[in-house]
XYZ file of N, CA and C in Angstrom:
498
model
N -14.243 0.901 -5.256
C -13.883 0.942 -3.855
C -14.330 -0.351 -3.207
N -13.656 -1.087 -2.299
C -13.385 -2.485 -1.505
C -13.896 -2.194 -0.211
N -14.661 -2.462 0.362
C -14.435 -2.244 2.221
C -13.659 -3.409 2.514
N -13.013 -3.629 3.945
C -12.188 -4.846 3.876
C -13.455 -5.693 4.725
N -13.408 -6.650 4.379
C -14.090 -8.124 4.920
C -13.886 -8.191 6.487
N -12.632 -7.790 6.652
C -12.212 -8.400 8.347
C -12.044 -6.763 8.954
N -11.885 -6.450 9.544
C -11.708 -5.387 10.994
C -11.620 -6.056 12.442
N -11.131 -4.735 13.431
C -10.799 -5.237 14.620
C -10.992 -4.015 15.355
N -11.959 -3.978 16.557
C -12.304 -2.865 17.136
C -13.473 -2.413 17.397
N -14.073 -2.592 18.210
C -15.316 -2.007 18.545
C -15.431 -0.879 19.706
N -15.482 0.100 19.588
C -15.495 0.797 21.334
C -13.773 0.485 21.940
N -12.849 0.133 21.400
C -11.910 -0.177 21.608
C -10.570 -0.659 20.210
N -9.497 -0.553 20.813
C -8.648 -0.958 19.798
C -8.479 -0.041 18.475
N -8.598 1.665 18.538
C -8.618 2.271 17.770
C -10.050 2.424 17.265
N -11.158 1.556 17.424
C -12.109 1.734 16.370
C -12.140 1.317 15.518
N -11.717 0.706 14.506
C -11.133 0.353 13.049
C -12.606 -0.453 12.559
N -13.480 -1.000 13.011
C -14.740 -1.018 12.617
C -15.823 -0.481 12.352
N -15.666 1.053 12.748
C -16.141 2.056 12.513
C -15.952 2.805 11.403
N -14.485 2.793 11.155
C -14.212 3.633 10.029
C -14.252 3.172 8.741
N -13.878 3.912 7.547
C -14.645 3.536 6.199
C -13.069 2.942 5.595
N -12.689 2.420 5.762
C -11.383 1.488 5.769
C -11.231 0.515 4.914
N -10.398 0.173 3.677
C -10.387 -0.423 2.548
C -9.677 0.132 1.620
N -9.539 -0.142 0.142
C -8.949 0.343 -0.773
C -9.669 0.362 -2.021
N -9.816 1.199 -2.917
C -10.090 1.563 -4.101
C -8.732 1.404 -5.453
N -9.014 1.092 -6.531
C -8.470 0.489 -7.755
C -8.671 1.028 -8.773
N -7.576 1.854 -9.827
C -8.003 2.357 -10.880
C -6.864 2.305 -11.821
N -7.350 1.722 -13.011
C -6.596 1.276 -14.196
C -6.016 2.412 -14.880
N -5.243 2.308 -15.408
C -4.619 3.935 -15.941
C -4.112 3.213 -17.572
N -4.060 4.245 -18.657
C -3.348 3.762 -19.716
C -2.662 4.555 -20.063
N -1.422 4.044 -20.210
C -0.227 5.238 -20.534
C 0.040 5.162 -21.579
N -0.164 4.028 -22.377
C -0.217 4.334 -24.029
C -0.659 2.698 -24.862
N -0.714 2.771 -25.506
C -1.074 1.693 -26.239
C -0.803 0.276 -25.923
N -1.995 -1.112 -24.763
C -1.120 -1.787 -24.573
C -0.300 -1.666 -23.048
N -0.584 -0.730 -22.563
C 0.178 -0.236 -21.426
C -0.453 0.324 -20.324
N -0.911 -0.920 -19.130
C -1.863 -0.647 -18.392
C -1.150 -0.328 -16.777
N -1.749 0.254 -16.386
C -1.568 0.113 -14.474
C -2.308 0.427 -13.895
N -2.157 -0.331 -13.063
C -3.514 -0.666 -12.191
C -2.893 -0.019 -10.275
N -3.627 0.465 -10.009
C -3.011 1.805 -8.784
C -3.626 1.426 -7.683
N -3.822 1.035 -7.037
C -4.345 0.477 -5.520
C -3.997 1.264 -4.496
N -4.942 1.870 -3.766
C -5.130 2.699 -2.924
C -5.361 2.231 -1.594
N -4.368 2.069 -0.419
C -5.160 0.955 0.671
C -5.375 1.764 2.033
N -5.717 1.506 2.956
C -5.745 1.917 4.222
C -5.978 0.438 5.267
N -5.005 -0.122 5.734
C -5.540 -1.017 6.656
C -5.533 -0.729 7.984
N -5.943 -1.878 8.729
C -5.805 -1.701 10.369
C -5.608 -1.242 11.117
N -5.508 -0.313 12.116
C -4.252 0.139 13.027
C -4.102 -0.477 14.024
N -3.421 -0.180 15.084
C -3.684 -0.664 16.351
C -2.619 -1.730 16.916
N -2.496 -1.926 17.758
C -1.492 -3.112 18.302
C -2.338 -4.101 19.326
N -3.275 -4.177 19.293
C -4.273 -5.148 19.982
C -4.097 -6.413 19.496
N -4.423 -7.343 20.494
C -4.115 -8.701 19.702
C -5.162 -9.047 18.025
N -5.835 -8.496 18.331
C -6.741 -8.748 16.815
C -6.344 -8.019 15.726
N -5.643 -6.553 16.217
C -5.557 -6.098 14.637
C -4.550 -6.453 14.066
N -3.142 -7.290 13.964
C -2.362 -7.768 13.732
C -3.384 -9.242 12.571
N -3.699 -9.742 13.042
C -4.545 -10.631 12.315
C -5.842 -9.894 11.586
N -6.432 -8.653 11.901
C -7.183 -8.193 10.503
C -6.188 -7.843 9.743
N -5.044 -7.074 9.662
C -4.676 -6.552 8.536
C -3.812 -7.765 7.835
N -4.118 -8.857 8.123
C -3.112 -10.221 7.444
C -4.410 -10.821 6.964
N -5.825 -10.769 7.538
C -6.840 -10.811 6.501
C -7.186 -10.151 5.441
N -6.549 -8.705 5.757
C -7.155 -7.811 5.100
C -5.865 -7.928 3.844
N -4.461 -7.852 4.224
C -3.662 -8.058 2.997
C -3.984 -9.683 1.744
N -5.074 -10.506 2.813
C -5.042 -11.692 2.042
C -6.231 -11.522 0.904
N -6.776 -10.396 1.203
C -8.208 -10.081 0.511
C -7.239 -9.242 -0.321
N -6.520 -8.453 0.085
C -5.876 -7.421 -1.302
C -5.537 -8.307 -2.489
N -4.997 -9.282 -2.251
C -3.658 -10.305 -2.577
C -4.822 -10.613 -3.943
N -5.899 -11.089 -3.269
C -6.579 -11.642 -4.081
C -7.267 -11.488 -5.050
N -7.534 -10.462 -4.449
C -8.343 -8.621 -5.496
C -7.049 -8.724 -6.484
N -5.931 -8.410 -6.582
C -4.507 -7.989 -7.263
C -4.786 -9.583 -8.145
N -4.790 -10.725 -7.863
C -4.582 -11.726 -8.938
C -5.722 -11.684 -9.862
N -7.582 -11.306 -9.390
C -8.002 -11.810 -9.994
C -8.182 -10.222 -10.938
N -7.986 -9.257 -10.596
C -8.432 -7.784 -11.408
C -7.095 -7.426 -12.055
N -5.555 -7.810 -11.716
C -4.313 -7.026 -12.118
C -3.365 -8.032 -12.632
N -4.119 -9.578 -13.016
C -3.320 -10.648 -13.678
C -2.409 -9.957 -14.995
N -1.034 -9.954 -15.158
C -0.199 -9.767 -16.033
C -0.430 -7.899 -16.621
N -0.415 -7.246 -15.578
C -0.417 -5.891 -15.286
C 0.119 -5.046 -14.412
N 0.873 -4.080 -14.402
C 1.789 -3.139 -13.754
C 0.646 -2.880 -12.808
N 1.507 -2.855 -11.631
C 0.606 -2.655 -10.240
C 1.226 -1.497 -9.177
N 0.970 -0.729 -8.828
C 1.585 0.268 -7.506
C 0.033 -0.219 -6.834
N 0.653 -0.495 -5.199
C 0.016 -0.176 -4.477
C 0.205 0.424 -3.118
N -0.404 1.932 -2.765
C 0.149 2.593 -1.739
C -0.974 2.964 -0.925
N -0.466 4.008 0.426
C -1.363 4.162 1.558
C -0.848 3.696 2.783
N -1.723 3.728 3.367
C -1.433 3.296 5.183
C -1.773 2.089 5.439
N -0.426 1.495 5.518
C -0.467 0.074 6.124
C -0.656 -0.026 7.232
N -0.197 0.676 7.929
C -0.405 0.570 9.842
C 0.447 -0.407 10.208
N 1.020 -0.997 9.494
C 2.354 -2.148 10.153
C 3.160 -1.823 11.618
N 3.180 -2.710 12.217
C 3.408 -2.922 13.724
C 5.090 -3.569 13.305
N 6.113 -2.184 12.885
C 6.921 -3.099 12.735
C 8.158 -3.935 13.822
N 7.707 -3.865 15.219
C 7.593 -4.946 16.125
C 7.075 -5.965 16.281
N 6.248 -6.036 15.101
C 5.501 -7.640 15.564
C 5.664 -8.272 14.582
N 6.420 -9.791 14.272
C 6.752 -10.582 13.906
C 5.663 -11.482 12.606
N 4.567 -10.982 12.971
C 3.066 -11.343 12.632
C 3.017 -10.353 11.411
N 3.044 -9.468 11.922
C 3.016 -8.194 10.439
C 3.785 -8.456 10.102
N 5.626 -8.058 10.562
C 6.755 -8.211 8.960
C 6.585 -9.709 8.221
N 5.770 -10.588 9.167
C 5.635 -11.933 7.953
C 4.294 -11.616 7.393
N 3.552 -10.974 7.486
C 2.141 -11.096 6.398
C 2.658 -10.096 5.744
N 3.216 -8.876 5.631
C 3.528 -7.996 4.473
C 4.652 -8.567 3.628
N 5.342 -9.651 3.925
C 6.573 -10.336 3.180
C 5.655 -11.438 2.596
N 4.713 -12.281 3.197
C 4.020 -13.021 2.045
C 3.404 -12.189 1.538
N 2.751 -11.239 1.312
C 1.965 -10.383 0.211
C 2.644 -9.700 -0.185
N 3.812 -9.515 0.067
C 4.677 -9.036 -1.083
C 4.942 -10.073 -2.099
N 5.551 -10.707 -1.833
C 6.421 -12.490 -2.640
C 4.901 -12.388 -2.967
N 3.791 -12.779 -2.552
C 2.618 -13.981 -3.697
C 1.978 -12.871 -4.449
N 1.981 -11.487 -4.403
C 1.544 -10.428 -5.448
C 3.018 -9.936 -6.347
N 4.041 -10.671 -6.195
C 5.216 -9.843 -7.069
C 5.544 -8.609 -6.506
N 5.339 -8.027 -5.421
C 5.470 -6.927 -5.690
C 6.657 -6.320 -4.787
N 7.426 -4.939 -5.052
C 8.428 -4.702 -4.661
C 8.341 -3.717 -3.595
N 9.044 -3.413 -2.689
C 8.903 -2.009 -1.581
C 9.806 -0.784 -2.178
N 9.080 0.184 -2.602
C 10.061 0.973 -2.856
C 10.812 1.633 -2.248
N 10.965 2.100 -0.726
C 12.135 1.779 0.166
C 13.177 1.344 0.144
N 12.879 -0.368 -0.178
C 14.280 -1.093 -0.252
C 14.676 -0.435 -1.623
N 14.233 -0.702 -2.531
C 14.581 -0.183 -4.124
C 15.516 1.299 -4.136
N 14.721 2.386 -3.154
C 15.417 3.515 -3.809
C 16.478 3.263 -2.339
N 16.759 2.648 -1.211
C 17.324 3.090 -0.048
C 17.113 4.140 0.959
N 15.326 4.290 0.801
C 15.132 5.267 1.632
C 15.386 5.463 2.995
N 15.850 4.322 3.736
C 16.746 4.439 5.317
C 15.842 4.369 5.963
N 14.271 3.814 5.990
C 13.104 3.469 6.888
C 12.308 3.156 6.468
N 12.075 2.642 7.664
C 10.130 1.962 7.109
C 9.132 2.903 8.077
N 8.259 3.379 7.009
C 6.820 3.899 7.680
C 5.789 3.400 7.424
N 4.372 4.105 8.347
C 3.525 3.656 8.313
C 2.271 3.648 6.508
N 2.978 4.804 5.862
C 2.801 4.528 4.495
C 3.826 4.014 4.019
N 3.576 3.260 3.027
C 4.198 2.684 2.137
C 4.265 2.699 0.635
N 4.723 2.450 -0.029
C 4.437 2.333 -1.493
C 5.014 0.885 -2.321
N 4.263 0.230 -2.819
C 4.763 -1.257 -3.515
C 4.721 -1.373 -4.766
N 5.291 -1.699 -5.709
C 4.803 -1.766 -6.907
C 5.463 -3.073 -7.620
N 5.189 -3.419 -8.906
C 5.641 -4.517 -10.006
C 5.369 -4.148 -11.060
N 6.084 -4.403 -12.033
C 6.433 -4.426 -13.404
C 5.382 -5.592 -14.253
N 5.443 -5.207 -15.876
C 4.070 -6.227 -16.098
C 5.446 -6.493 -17.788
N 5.231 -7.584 -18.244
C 5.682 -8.078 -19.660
C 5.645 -6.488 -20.308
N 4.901 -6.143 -20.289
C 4.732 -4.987 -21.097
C 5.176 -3.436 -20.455
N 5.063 -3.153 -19.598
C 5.532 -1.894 -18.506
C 6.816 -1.898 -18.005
N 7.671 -1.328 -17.972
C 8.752 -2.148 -16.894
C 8.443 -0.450 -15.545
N 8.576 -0.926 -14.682
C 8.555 0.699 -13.488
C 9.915 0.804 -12.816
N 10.335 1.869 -12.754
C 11.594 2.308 -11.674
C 11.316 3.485 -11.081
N 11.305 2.882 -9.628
C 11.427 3.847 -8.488
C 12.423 4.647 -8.715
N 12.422 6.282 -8.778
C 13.334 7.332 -8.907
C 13.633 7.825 -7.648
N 12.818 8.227 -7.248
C 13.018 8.739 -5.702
C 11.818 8.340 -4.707
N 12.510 8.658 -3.449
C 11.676 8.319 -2.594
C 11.429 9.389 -1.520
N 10.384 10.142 -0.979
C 10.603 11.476 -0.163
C 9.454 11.463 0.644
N 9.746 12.629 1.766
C 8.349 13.090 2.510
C 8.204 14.368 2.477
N 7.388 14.741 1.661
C 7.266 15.717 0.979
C 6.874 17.078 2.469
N 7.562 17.981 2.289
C 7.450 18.639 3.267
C 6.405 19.764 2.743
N 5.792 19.867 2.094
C 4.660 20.781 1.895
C 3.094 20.380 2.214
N 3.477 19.304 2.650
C 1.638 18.366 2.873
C 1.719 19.210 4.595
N 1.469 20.330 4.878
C 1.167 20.651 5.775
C -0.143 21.885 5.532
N -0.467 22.306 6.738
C -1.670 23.682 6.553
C -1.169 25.075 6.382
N -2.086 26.257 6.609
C -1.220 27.261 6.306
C -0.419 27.635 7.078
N -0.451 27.276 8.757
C 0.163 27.764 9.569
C 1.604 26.066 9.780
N 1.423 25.901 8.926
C 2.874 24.672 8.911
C 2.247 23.627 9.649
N 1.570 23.100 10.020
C 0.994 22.089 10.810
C 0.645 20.939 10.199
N 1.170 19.723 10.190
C 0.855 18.875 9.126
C -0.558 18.322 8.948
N -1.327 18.217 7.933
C -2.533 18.016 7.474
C -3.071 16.569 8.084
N -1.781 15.379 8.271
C -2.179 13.874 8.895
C -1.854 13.278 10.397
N -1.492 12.422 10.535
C -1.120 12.257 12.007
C 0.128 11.731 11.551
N 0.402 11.392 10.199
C 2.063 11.054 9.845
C 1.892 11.532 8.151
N 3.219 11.953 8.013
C 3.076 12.420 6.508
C 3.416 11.086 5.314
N 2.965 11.605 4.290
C 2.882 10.729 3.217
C 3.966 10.313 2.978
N 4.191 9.203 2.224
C 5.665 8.928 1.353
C 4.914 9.170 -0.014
N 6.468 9.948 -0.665
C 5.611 10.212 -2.241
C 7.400 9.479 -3.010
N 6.958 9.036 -3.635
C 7.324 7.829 -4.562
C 7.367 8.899 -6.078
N 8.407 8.940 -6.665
C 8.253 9.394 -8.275
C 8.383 7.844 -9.036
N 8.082 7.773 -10.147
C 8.705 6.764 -11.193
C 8.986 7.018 -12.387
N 9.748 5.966 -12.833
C 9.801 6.261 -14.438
C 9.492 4.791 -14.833
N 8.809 4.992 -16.287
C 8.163 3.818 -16.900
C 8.784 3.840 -18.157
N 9.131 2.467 -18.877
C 9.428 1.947 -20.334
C 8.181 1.134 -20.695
N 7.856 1.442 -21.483
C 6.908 0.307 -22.723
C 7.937 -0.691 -23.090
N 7.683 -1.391 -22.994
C 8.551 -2.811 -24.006
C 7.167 -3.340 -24.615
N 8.082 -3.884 -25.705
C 7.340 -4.479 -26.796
C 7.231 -6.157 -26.674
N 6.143 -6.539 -27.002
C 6.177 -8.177 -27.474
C 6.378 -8.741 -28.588
C-alpha cells in the first residue's frame, strides 16, 4: 500500500488530506511466466483549484510506481479517479498517464457510452495479451434495503487473457 505524496484539503476542499487515500499493488500469476500486476487507486476529489493539480501529482507518482515495479508486465489499474471531467487539466493528466504507462481505458475499448468517476485501465505485457469483454455497473453492489453501498457505483470490467509464448 502507497499513500500519495501530494493531497489537497485541509478543513476544506473535501478533506482529501485527511483521508487514507492512495493505492495498493498486487502481482498475480496466472500461469507459468504470466504475471499481472493490479493497482488499486483512489485519488483526489474535489474541484478546488488545488485538487486538479494533486491528482496530476498523484497520477505522476502512480506513473512511476507502474515503470519502476510493472516494467514489461500486464497491468489493470482501477478505482476512483475523481476526474473533473470539465476541466481541461484532468482530461490532459489522465491522457498523459495513460500514453506514458501504455495503458488503455476500458470504456473506450468495450464502448461503454461514458465516463465515470471509477474507472478501469489496463495493458497487455509480451507475454499476456488482455481483452476487455464487458463493461457494467453492476446493480447488486447495493444494501439489503436496495440502497447503494457508495456515493457512486463501481464499474466492473470482465476480461479475457491469452499466454503467448516467446
Amino acid at each position: 500500500r502507497f499513500d500519495w505524496d501530494a493531497c489537497y484539503g485541509h478543513f476544506t476542499c473535501l478533506n482529501d488530506c485527511f483521508g487514507t487515500k492512495g493505492f495498493t499493488v498486487a502481482r498475480h500469476a496466472l500461469g507459468p511466466g504470466l504475471k499481472l500486476d493490479v493497482y488499486n487507486v483512489h485519488l483526489d476529489a474535489g474541484d478546488c483549484d488545488g485538487d486538479c493539480a494533486a491528482r496530476g501529482k498523484q497520477l505522476r507518482q502512480l506513473r512511476q510506481t507502474i515503470a519502476a515495479r510493472s516494467a514489461g508486465v500486464a497491468v489493470i489499474v482501477a478505482g476512483d479517479f475523481n476526474l473533473n471531467f470539465a476541466s481541461d487539466d484532468d482530461r490532459s493528466n489522465v491522457a498523459i498517464f495513460q500514453e506514458s504507462a501504455g495503458l488503455q481505458d476500458t470504456c473506450d475499448t468495450t464502448d461503454c457510452g461514458r465516463q465515470l468517476l471509477d474507472r478501469v485501465l489496463y495493458r497487455a505485457s509480451p507475454e499476456l495479451a488482455l481483452f476487455p469483454s464487458s463493461w457494467e455497473l453492476p446493480a447488486e453492489f447495493v444494501d439489503a434495503e436496495g440502497n447503494p453501498l457508495s456515493d457512486h457505483l463501481p464499474v466492473l470490467t470482465r476480461f479475457m487473457w491469452v499466454g503467448r509464448a516467446r
